[in-house]
Amino acid sequence: MAAHLKKRVYEEFTKVVQQQHEDLSTKKLRLTKPSKSAALHVDLCKATSPADALQYLLQFARKPVEVESVEGVVRILLEHYYKENDASVRLKIASLLGLLSKTAGFSPDCIMDDAINTLQNEKSHQVLAQLLDTLLVIGTKLPENPSVRMRLVEVACKHLTDSSHGVRNKCLQLMGCLGPVEKGVAKEVESQAAKDVQKIIGDHFNDQDPRVRTAAIKAMLQLHERGLKLQQAIYSQACKLLADDYEQVRSAAVQLIWVLSQLYPESIVPIPSSNEEIRLVDDAFGKICHMVSDGSWVVRVQAAKLLGSMQQVSSHFLEQTLDKKLMSDLRRKRTAHERAKELYSSGEFSSGRKWGDDAPKEEIDTGAVNLIESGACGAFVHGLEDEMYEVRIAAVEALCMLAQSSPSFAEKCLDFLVDMFNDEIEEVRLQSIHTMRKISHNITLREDQLDTVLAVLEDSSRDIREALHELLCCTNVSTKEGIHLALVELLKNLTKYPTDRESIWKCLKFLGSRHPTLVLPLVPELLSTHPFFDTPEPDMDDPAYIAVLVLIFNAAKSCPTMPALFSDHTFRHYAYLRDSLSHLVPALRLPGRKLVSSAVSPSITPHEDPSQQFLHQSLERVYNFQHLDPQGIQELLEFTIRDLQRLGELQSELAGMADFTATYLQCQLLLIKALQEKLWNVAAPLYLKQNALASAAAKQILEETYKMEFMYSGVESRQVVIIHHMRLQAKALQLIVTARTTRGVEPLFGMCEKFLQEVDSFQRCFISELPHMQGSFVDKLLDLMPRLVTSKPSEVVKILQTTLRQSTFLHLPLPEQLHRATANIIEPTGESDNPLRFTSGLVVALDVDATLEHVQDPQGTVKVQVLYPDGQAQLIHPKPADFRNPGPGRHRLITQVYLSHTAWTEPCQIEVRLLLAYNSNKSKASTRIPKSTWSESLEALPPSENGIEGTIPFSKPVKVYIMPKPARR
Amino acid sequence: GAGQDVGRSCILVSIAGKNVMLDCGMHMGYNDDRRFPDFSYITQNGRLTDFLDCVIISHFHLDHCGALPYFSEMVGYDGPIYMTHPTKAICPILLEDYRKITVDKKGETNFFTSQMIKDCMKKVVAVHLHQTVQVDEELEIKAYYAGHVLGAAMFQIKVGCESVVYTGDYNMTPDRHLGAAWIDKCRPDLLISESTYATTIRDSKRCRERDFLKKVHETVERGGKVLIPVFALGRAQELCILLETFWERMNLKAPIYFSTGLTEKANHYYKLFITWTNQKIRKTFVQRNMFEFKHIKAFDRAFADNPGPMVVFATPGMLHAGQSLQIFRKWAGNEKNMVIMPGYCVQGTVGHKILSGQRKLEMEGRQILEVKMQVEYMSFSAHADAKGIMQLIRQAEPRNVLLVHGEAKKMEFLKQKIEQEFHVSCYMPANGETTTILTNPCIPVDISLGLLKRETAIAPLPDAKKPKLMHGTLLMKDNSFRLVSPEQALKELGLAEHQLRFTCRVHIQDPRKEHETVLRVYNHLKGILKDYSVQHLPDGSITVESILIQATAHSEDQGTKVLLVSWTYQDEELGSYLTSLLKKGLPQSTP
């Protein structure tokens, strides 16, 4: 009904405007609200030539159109469409129709008939294609209307015979996007239209135009994505397309084959040349492998990527991908890998290569050699040797995925991965190291492989070295020589790049704890102890010595015989290291060292951690404080906060949890302090001091709540509610303070309204959580809501004040994992006394290197702030490419900050720090609202709630000495 | 040249009346007349310029371009010579060097002079990759990237719709400074491919590189010196890049030296032709040109005696003379040092001797040199292996393959493989032998638009993949072919139209009356020919489209009916089908 009314309104309206055009003197019409459609119509009528009309349309397209007037505009456009002779104008109109039907909130079913009608008389192929595009938009806007879809698909079928590729393209696209997915439904709706869309699309696999062929395959893939089960019959068709002349077609065909292989992995297909039959997934795998040596690199990348996800392939086929039979002058030759293996197994490690060492041995039967196998032979060998690094990366990724699912394959691909450590492109090297780490649980490194791996430790790129350390952390080494080799290389690395210290120690820690039995025979040598002579005591501050000790102590943890080999000073050093580097050195049960053994009471099982217990106990205590007097509460809170903070410092695993709760308690403490009875008992406006205290508290609570919400990873919705609740309380406090300090009622009206809106939105966002919040501030507030809405600001304030004071303190349930986002600026170190000199007015680049932990989406949130001595602050958004991700939850920011300033007379320090930007819009609360309702609630939400953006400093500021010199003239 | 042989590549191709010479190389194994191709094969009398349409040089190796000045200046050829830009730049340097060695060192006379090289180069036309060059109206050539060495190219030669692809030397696996050969699906009639490694499938390059780097690194760390004898161009640059990046990555400090002279000049060209190198170098040259070596410096004779580790690249590659041999003598005595032979060594050279394990070498003047340094062999070769060749064939999809530049025995194997895998015929002619390959040339014919539209309108959808039957008249007039409608042809030729009708009598045993027979025939035809308009005319005849069928009773035997079928020439297909149909008789079952 409403739509109908609207229609009428606009019909009338257009008439009126036409009059205006004819008779400009009519003054009455100025009163009508100038509308888009009207203006457009006038313009179009004015247009004398097609070029003019096109200009008007272009201008019109730049402006947005309101939902209400869309239909009117569409009608006007259509009217002109029929009149227009010039194809380009019609094209523009058609595209505008598509744009307009995209308008949010507009239901395009009313214009569908017209749009379909226009198709009938259209001659120009381009316009036809554009119209079909428009129909596609309309169709996608009406997802739950099968009859409309059927109709559109039929229209598309009709135009499939068009001679222009563009039109056929669009038709296929339309069928892909709108074609019926559930067969049963389609039959019911219209039996003759249930012509199999799949079949029709399939027929166009052989179209003469490659673009149409591509579109057909894409449409098929689209159908698959929408949930239609593709028929197996397509498989043979798709296989033929693999030999197509055009790369887009081949690329799409590879995808289609992959999809089919996932759908029908177990069905049997015949091998064309013989009578044998194989599983479809194997056949598809072979075919895709074949595409890894395709002429076009786009196809190669695609093929290599998809290989990784074909996990059902039988191992026989899988292993062929790494097989490449070598021959030289028709004689079988062993690969270097095989030779290395043999050398290793024969016990001889490094022999100087002789000329002819790799001389081929056995004769090959010429008939048996198949130069281009149709199967999977050597696909990865080719992929890893490819010219384009994109292909190589894709191949490494695929290897990784396949190796993760098949241990035997992992063992086999090891050689190739190790080879990739020497790739010329750093990205590839890095990727292969990461891959190796991911599959490391499946493999054991041979000594010669380890040798190659370790050679990379000297790489000058820090990323590579750190990745390699990570890898070594989780590698299995087979022999004690291997361990020794690793240690020697790591120490070499340490002397060459002293900054890697931490990372190397960590690496040795894991290496030791993984291979206690292999370390054991090495101990005397490593500690250079001697059965008869006392050896000099090594320097305790030598990082290399510490590294060795870390290795040994960690091995000793699960090897009780080891401490017997230690000399006296080793025990002393152990005690020292256990204190100073507690995260690296485990607790050992040393005989005769009472002190150490008693410190670690054996009764404690790891998950019953005392500190965890302490945390929970102290929280329990706090939550039960209701019975205490206010003074007692405050004291209790203060002590608990102190305890928690100390706990966080001591126990790094619990730091996030402890800080988080401490912050929360701090907020509560502030709130309680601000609400102290004495303060508010005075009827008169608060005096300055009290005012300052309360408002400062409110402000701080707000800040803290933002920190709690955005700085911790692992915060769940339960916590978010409580954080928001706390924020609401702070806002209430703010309101009360303002009410008590300002005279006059006008400003209060606005504030009250805003606050009530916030309460409202809180209720809407967290409706599901409200039952858990019995007796809380919000709970009470919502009960009083009807009263609040109607009452005056002063009353509202009064109510708020009492509720605030009476409301109970909410428990903060702790999530399983909670980590505080931290950042540590490694560079600049801030120790330099030499100022960075540059000419004022020009820029100087400052290298910033920082590690970030537990930051979600660092690309979007982390900023660099530079504070100049004059108070000027500069905010820099680092490029997304500047963030590396060396491990889960860890990020590394390596970027350049450009500084500039006017000339100074003497060098001064600037501060560089990292900030975490947040936007309450993107908070966890709002993401919980389903997208469809978002557009509605958008209007209702108060603007303040939408866009609170802010930043939290989360790293220690670093001072940099700079000196802008005056420019010489 | 280069038939079942490596060296003096020179192939003569006659394609659709055009003669093209591919490469013009010398043979390294000979010092007499056999070192150059025998140009008398081309033509016995008359100038070469008249006979050859163009000469194409694939790359700058002397076995592909060594005889060029001799050919163009001394034998006499003034036509165009095509090569890529880097080849054109580097080729004269090598030729000059070659000339110097033969003339100045060996004292040969009757050899080309520097001036001749210059004159020869003036005839060269440089081409870009993928640029189609029209040699004349019909002949066009196009270069594809071939890897192998800087500027190496494969050439497609096309006349009309016949085409030949000549690969020159190519490499299908990328190396540190060059990419892999690539060709599109050009479906040539003939692919002439090199087949140096026809029977070899090589191991991955990475292992070899890694080994090489490890060896060098270890020696340098020990404080030893590494000597790498190389030839000036090609592998030398690859190894330089390899070492340079390794030094960069590993932060090594030991100096690397590069013998001056030819190589320095060549490096200059590598710097210039960045677009011809591989992805990595192309992508990073904005920051730093990889050929502007940071760690590699020019070598001076005096450096050889410097203490401490160093790596030296020195020419020539087989340790038979020159700087590399001098350095070798100096360093051979120390077991810390190492010599790495990156390529093949000819028998009789010092390189070959030490590789075969000889530890005591007799030098000139009866000196005995004891070799204590380590000797390593690393093969870095830039030819496609058997798999690579097959891959190229798969990419290009030729109709015939011709193998050159390889040994006969090895070719035999590859030939057999190619025929087996791709089902295309493969040839391997010897020097001086001519192979004739039949092609299916297509002849373009002009068709009038009206006719085309009319003919396409009949069939529902044009399908480019399938040949389509069209009716029209082929007019051959003034050296051009045109397809026109019959009416127009008649008009143009001034001929009157003749009607050609076929008539045929079919006897049918049918005792019934004539009109009943007709009705039966009608029903029968109607039943079978559903797509055609079958009509029963009132005068007792049947028409199927424009074919007329009449039935009369046989004059003698009333049981036999004679069906008269008559059609025009245009309906021949349908008419003959009808008669054969009717001859089979009518179905016995009467309705």
XYZ file of C-alpha atoms in Angstrom, chain A residues 235-721:
487
model
C 34.557 -33.406 -14.959
C 35.492 -34.691 -18.385
C 34.425 -31.417 -19.950
C 36.525 -29.475 -17.513
C 39.519 -31.691 -18.228
C 39.328 -30.767 -21.861
C 39.342 -27.103 -20.928
C 42.694 -27.563 -19.243
C 44.256 -27.597 -22.687
C 42.606 -24.361 -23.680
C 44.589 -21.699 -25.445
C 43.675 -18.964 -23.023
C 45.079 -18.660 -19.565
C 41.925 -17.361 -17.909
C 40.068 -20.392 -19.112
C 42.753 -22.744 -17.924
C 42.965 -20.998 -14.597
C 39.227 -21.242 -14.059
C 39.204 -24.839 -15.254
C 41.831 -25.794 -12.717
C 39.587 -24.411 -10.035
C 36.606 -26.286 -11.339
C 38.517 -29.533 -11.405
C 39.600 -28.943 -7.890
C 36.018 -28.357 -6.793
C 34.909 -31.554 -8.488
C 37.736 -33.516 -6.963
C 36.552 -32.378 -3.546
C 32.973 -33.302 -4.360
C 33.583 -36.757 -5.773
C 36.944 -37.854 -4.442
C 36.162 -41.539 -4.433
C 34.411 -42.069 -7.718
C 36.296 -43.937 -10.377
C 37.373 -42.543 -13.722
C 39.011 -44.456 -16.529
C 42.466 -43.624 -17.807
C 41.972 -42.807 -21.463
C 44.844 -44.715 -22.996
C 44.540 -47.900 -20.994
C 41.759 -49.893 -19.408
C 42.784 -49.003 -15.940
C 40.696 -46.905 -13.633
C 41.684 -44.603 -10.837
C 40.024 -42.519 -8.192
C 38.818 -39.187 -9.396
C 40.756 -37.253 -6.829
C 43.963 -38.914 -7.948
C 43.193 -38.207 -11.544
C 42.404 -34.582 -10.777
C 45.541 -34.330 -8.718
C 47.573 -35.591 -11.636
C 45.934 -33.126 -13.949
C 46.499 -30.188 -11.661
C 50.087 -31.282 -11.157
C 50.450 -31.170 -14.867
C 49.328 -27.560 -14.821
C 52.208 -26.672 -12.527
C 54.360 -26.646 -15.656
C 51.879 -24.554 -17.606
C 53.048 -21.744 -19.829
C 51.312 -19.030 -17.893
C 52.474 -18.263 -14.414
C 49.025 -17.253 -13.262
C 47.843 -20.771 -13.938
C 50.925 -22.189 -12.306
C 50.309 -20.254 -9.109
C 46.717 -21.317 -9.096
C 47.578 -24.950 -9.648
C 50.322 -24.987 -7.050
C 48.022 -23.416 -4.478
C 45.225 -25.853 -5.054
C 47.502 -28.845 -4.798
C 47.958 -28.102 -1.149
C 44.313 -28.582 -0.339
C 43.909 -31.955 -1.994
C 44.434 -34.068 1.025
C 42.538 -37.166 0.018
C 45.067 -38.008 -2.637
C 46.578 -41.408 -2.209
C 50.106 -41.394 -0.947
C 51.410 -43.154 -4.015
C 50.445 -40.183 -6.137
C 51.574 -37.711 -3.572
C 55.060 -39.066 -3.461
C 55.357 -38.974 -7.195
C 55.221 -35.196 -7.056
C 58.678 -35.174 -5.562
C 60.053 -37.735 -7.928
C 62.032 -36.809 -10.946
C 64.070 -39.506 -12.514
C 67.455 -38.238 -13.436
C 69.446 -39.562 -16.238
C 72.535 -38.628 -18.066
C 73.309 -40.066 -21.444
C 70.526 -42.523 -20.967
C 71.916 -43.860 -17.761
C 70.116 -43.612 -14.498
C 71.587 -41.067 -12.202
C 70.952 -40.602 -8.555
C 69.811 -37.237 -7.339
C 72.047 -35.261 -5.091
C 69.538 -35.915 -2.340
C 69.877 -39.635 -2.727
C 73.599 -39.339 -2.757
C 73.584 -37.265 0.382
C 71.401 -39.829 2.045
C 73.680 -42.616 1.024
C 76.730 -40.803 2.245
C 75.019 -40.320 5.507
C 73.932 -43.898 5.896
C 77.332 -45.233 4.979
C 78.668 -43.388 7.956
C 80.940 -41.101 6.067
C 79.945 -37.544 6.529
C 81.874 -35.134 4.419
C 83.914 -36.402 1.582
C 85.488 -34.087 -0.916
C 83.649 -34.425 -4.121
C 85.676 -36.044 -6.840
C 85.235 -35.415 -10.485
C 82.821 -37.944 -11.719
C 81.515 -38.714 -8.291
C 78.069 -38.245 -9.631
C 78.839 -40.243 -12.713
C 75.769 -42.120 -13.772
C 75.755 -45.803 -13.075
C 73.093 -48.087 -14.439
C 71.873 -48.155 -17.987
C 68.273 -47.295 -18.510
C 65.965 -49.088 -20.787
C 65.071 -46.431 -23.340
C 61.534 -47.649 -23.626
C 60.830 -47.307 -19.967
C 61.700 -43.663 -19.717
C 58.697 -41.489 -19.911
C 59.700 -37.925 -20.442
C 56.420 -36.210 -19.908
C 54.397 -38.291 -17.573
C 50.773 -37.523 -17.516
C 50.788 -38.161 -13.811
C 51.949 -36.120 -10.947
C 55.605 -36.745 -11.532
C 57.883 -34.047 -10.304
C 55.205 -31.388 -10.033
C 56.698 -29.948 -6.910
C 60.203 -30.264 -8.215
C 59.118 -28.029 -11.051
C 57.076 -25.745 -8.877
C 59.925 -25.153 -6.483
C 62.289 -24.398 -9.320
C 59.956 -22.023 -11.031
C 61.086 -18.713 -12.357
C 58.430 -16.693 -10.599
C 58.691 -16.505 -6.876
C 54.916 -16.400 -6.588
C 54.822 -19.925 -7.909
C 57.574 -21.008 -5.606
C 55.813 -19.593 -2.580
C 52.595 -21.260 -3.612
C 54.422 -24.543 -4.030
C 56.025 -24.250 -0.611
C 52.641 -23.531 0.937
C 51.125 -26.506 -0.792
C 53.969 -28.708 0.365
C 53.359 -27.517 3.875
C 49.692 -28.363 3.824
C 50.202 -31.766 2.313
C 53.051 -32.588 4.649
C 50.983 -31.680 7.654
C 48.496 -34.341 6.768
C 50.917 -37.013 5.718
C 53.980 -37.793 7.823
C 55.587 -39.970 5.185
C 55.283 -37.195 2.666
C 56.720 -34.775 5.191
C 59.767 -36.974 5.500
C 60.169 -37.042 1.761
C 59.697 -33.364 1.090
C 62.237 -32.392 3.683
C 65.114 -32.346 1.243
C 63.277 -30.013 -1.045
C 62.271 -27.670 1.713
C 65.811 -27.536 2.956
C 66.882 -26.611 -0.535
C 64.446 -23.732 -0.524
C 66.353 -22.210 2.384
C 68.777 -20.978 -0.219
C 66.290 -19.319 -2.479
C 67.245 -15.970 -3.875
C 64.132 -14.227 -2.625
C 63.923 -13.680 1.080
C 60.184 -14.165 1.231
C 60.525 -17.640 -0.172
C 63.241 -18.508 2.280
C 61.161 -17.241 5.150
C 58.116 -19.081 3.962
C 59.977 -22.342 3.678
C 61.406 -21.959 7.155
C 57.939 -21.366 8.527
C 56.677 -24.358 6.629
C 59.383 -26.498 8.061
C 58.443 -25.365 11.517
C 54.842 -26.278 10.968
C 55.640 -29.796 9.904
C 58.465 -30.279 12.357
C 56.490 -32.686 14.525
C 56.524 -35.129 11.653
C 60.170 -35.093 10.845
C 63.631 -35.709 12.129
C 66.460 -33.871 10.518
C 69.400 -35.790 9.177
C 72.787 -34.403 9.906
C 73.484 -33.185 6.404
C 70.104 -31.514 6.280
C 70.722 -29.907 9.612
C 73.979 -28.651 8.247
C 72.222 -26.853 5.442
C 69.589 -25.528 7.755
C 72.179 -24.179 10.128
C 74.117 -22.517 7.349
C 71.219 -20.110 7.052
C 71.864 -18.905 10.597
C 74.421 -16.539 9.217
C 71.856 -14.793 7.117
C 71.981 -11.070 7.601
C 68.229 -10.758 7.736
C 66.949 -10.777 11.243
C 63.601 -12.200 10.217
C 65.214 -15.217 8.699
C 67.389 -15.860 11.704
C 64.537 -15.540 14.127
C 62.357 -17.794 12.048
C 65.153 -20.298 12.038
C 65.487 -20.128 15.796
C 61.801 -20.826 16.057
C 62.286 -23.754 13.771
C 65.136 -25.136 15.798
C 62.995 -24.857 18.906
C 60.730 -27.576 17.615
C 63.034 -29.695 15.534
C 63.988 -33.243 16.218
C 67.621 -33.977 15.731
C 68.780 -37.525 15.322
C 72.342 -37.574 16.635
C 74.505 -36.006 19.275
C 76.734 -34.617 16.550
C 73.671 -32.843 15.267
C 73.123 -31.186 18.606
C 76.729 -30.227 18.804
C 76.635 -28.814 15.317
C 73.540 -26.813 16.127
C 75.110 -25.442 19.271
C 78.300 -24.483 17.492
C 76.418 -22.731 14.733
C 74.174 -20.951 17.174
C 77.171 -19.717 19.095
C 78.711 -18.532 15.867
C 75.502 -16.702 15.164
C 75.660 -15.202 18.627
C 79.087 -13.752 18.107
C 78.144 -12.383 14.721
C 74.821 -10.919 15.716
C 74.822 -10.260 19.474
C 71.309 -8.841 19.306
C 69.940 -12.339 18.755
C 70.868 -13.297 22.292
C 67.396 -13.803 23.710
C 66.173 -15.674 20.750
C 69.148 -18.012 20.734
C 68.831 -18.770 24.419
C 65.213 -19.596 23.976
C 66.069 -21.806 21.071
C 68.653 -23.689 23.111
C 66.228 -24.087 25.932
C 63.890 -26.091 23.746
C 66.691 -27.895 22.037
C 67.943 -29.059 25.401
C 64.611 -30.111 26.783
C 63.767 -32.054 23.624
C 66.992 -34.018 23.415
C 68.213 -34.768 26.935
C 69.795 -38.073 25.993
C 71.684 -36.588 23.112
C 73.010 -33.745 25.218
C 74.179 -36.040 27.986
C 77.302 -37.385 26.270
C 78.225 -33.878 25.225
C 78.192 -32.389 28.696
C 81.843 -32.889 29.678
C 82.965 -31.419 26.413
C 80.574 -28.502 26.600
C 81.473 -27.610 30.148
C 85.108 -28.414 29.399
C 85.427 -30.418 32.567
C 88.248 -32.816 32.988
C 88.376 -35.939 35.142
C 91.639 -34.995 36.822
C 92.247 -31.335 36.397
C 90.255 -28.410 37.491
C 89.517 -26.154 34.614
C 89.244 -22.397 34.980
C 85.852 -21.091 35.809
C 84.191 -19.568 32.737
C 82.989 -16.007 32.724
C 79.462 -15.892 33.993
C 78.497 -12.906 31.869
C 79.535 -14.429 28.602
C 76.358 -14.874 26.553
C 77.873 -17.892 24.857
C 78.513 -19.608 28.162
C 75.003 -18.807 29.297
C 73.760 -20.318 26.075
C 75.607 -23.540 26.755
C 74.302 -23.656 30.306
C 70.756 -23.067 29.160
C 71.066 -26.042 26.867
C 72.494 -28.258 29.564
C 70.170 -27.282 32.366
C 67.131 -27.829 30.248
C 68.404 -31.222 29.220
C 69.194 -32.022 32.831
C 65.603 -31.476 33.798
C 64.563 -34.820 32.402
C 67.923 -36.508 32.755
C 68.669 -37.052 36.438
C 72.147 -38.441 35.837
C 73.405 -35.271 34.315
C 74.015 -33.132 37.402
C 76.643 -35.647 38.474
C 78.799 -34.363 35.679
C 78.615 -30.751 36.788
C 81.498 -29.117 38.517
C 81.075 -26.888 41.545
C 80.925 -23.627 39.775
C 78.253 -25.007 37.501
C 75.962 -25.398 40.479
C 76.690 -21.890 41.561
C 75.973 -20.640 38.113
C 72.804 -22.606 38.096
C 71.546 -20.847 41.182
C 72.410 -17.527 39.658
C 70.764 -18.229 36.355
C 67.704 -19.722 37.949
C 67.176 -16.363 39.583
C 68.198 -14.052 36.816
C 66.823 -15.917 33.806
C 64.037 -17.878 35.409
C 62.105 -18.205 32.170
C 64.996 -20.016 30.543
C 66.298 -22.177 33.311
C 63.947 -24.777 34.752
C 63.873 -25.929 38.335
C 66.193 -28.824 38.826
C 66.304 -31.381 41.599
C 69.910 -31.252 42.455
C 71.362 -33.667 44.940
C 72.983 -32.081 47.916
C 71.637 -28.677 47.136
C 68.955 -28.425 49.733
C 68.155 -24.866 48.999
C 67.145 -25.504 45.474
C 65.338 -28.733 45.999
C 63.263 -27.408 48.854
C 62.280 -24.323 46.951
C 60.366 -26.449 44.555
C 57.933 -28.478 46.541
C 57.124 -31.617 44.600
C 53.528 -31.761 45.751
C 52.415 -29.059 43.370
C 51.078 -30.259 40.102
C 51.540 -27.848 37.237
C 47.936 -26.876 36.719
C 47.337 -26.250 40.420
C 49.556 -23.252 40.346
C 49.742 -21.463 43.690
C 49.820 -18.080 42.100
C 46.674 -18.849 40.186
C 45.094 -19.930 43.420
C 46.208 -16.755 45.057
C 44.668 -14.721 42.300
C 41.336 -16.405 42.664
C 41.374 -16.269 46.401
C 42.064 -12.590 46.526
C 39.303 -11.969 44.058
C 36.886 -14.055 46.102
C 37.732 -11.948 49.067
C 37.076 -8.754 47.218
C 33.749 -9.850 45.869
C 32.497 -10.665 49.322
C 33.266 -7.295 50.786
C 29.663 -6.141 50.992
C 29.620 -6.670 54.709
C 32.561 -4.409 55.285
C 32.411 -0.765 56.178
C 33.376 1.687 53.412
C 36.749 2.307 54.892
C 37.453 -1.394 55.007
C 36.354 -1.836 51.449
C 38.706 0.823 50.274
C 41.600 -0.637 52.097
C 40.855 -4.111 50.928
C 40.684 -2.922 47.352
C 43.913 -1.043 47.662
C 45.739 -4.040 49.042
C 44.319 -6.386 46.494
C 45.293 -4.082 43.669
C 48.789 -3.889 45.012
C 48.973 -7.656 45.363
C 47.684 -8.219 41.897
C 50.109 -5.806 40.365
C 52.989 -7.482 42.102
C 51.704 -10.866 41.020
C 51.598 -9.687 37.436
C 55.209 -8.647 37.633
C 56.304 -11.943 39.071
C 54.326 -14.357 36.993
C 54.460 -13.497 33.339
C 51.786 -16.063 32.432
C 49.310 -14.442 34.758
C 50.286 -10.869 34.003
C 47.370 -10.285 31.654
C 44.856 -11.695 34.057
C 46.235 -9.873 37.073
C 46.512 -6.540 35.339
C 43.075 -6.839 33.947
C 41.471 -7.484 37.303
C 43.638 -4.901 38.992
C 42.449 -2.316 36.512
C 38.894 -3.283 37.141
C 39.288 -3.056 40.864
C 41.009 0.248 40.438
C 37.978 1.543 38.618
C 35.748 0.323 41.356
C 37.946 1.914 43.941
C 37.821 5.239 42.171
C 34.090 5.012 41.918
C 33.717 4.297 45.571
C 36.023 7.139 46.498
C 34.152 9.549 44.286
C 30.843 8.555 45.770
C 31.882 8.973 49.368
C 28.993 10.105 51.442
C 30.497 13.208 52.896
C 31.090 14.733 49.587
C 27.557 14.730 48.441
C 25.852 15.505 51.655
C 26.335 19.171 51.100
C 23.300 20.504 49.385
C 25.088 23.385 47.745
C 27.147 22.934 44.610
C 30.334 21.061 45.229
C 33.329 23.071 45.991
C 36.296 22.986 43.768
C 38.367 20.278 45.343
C 35.670 17.723 45.558
C 34.579 18.546 42.078
C 38.050 17.988 40.764
C 38.366 14.684 42.541
C 35.096 13.298 41.276
C 35.399 14.429 37.714
C 38.981 13.244 37.532
C 37.849 9.888 38.830
C 35.121 9.687 36.204
C 37.574 10.555 33.502
C 40.081 8.035 34.657
C 37.514 5.305 34.880
C 36.491 6.033 31.304
C 40.068 5.759 30.174
C 40.643 2.578 32.067
C 37.554 0.968 30.660
C 38.753 1.669 27.151
C 42.058 0.127 28.033
C 40.344 -2.909 29.402
C 38.243 -3.308 26.354
C 40.853 -2.836 23.694
C 44.215 -3.626 25.144
C 43.587 -7.189 26.141
C 43.244 -10.029 23.746
C 40.953 -12.841 24.737
C 38.309 -10.609 26.281
C 34.947 -12.277 25.883
C 31.503 -10.787 25.713
C 30.926 -11.451 29.409
C 33.767 -9.151 30.248
C 32.773 -6.600 27.662
C 29.400 -6.195 29.342
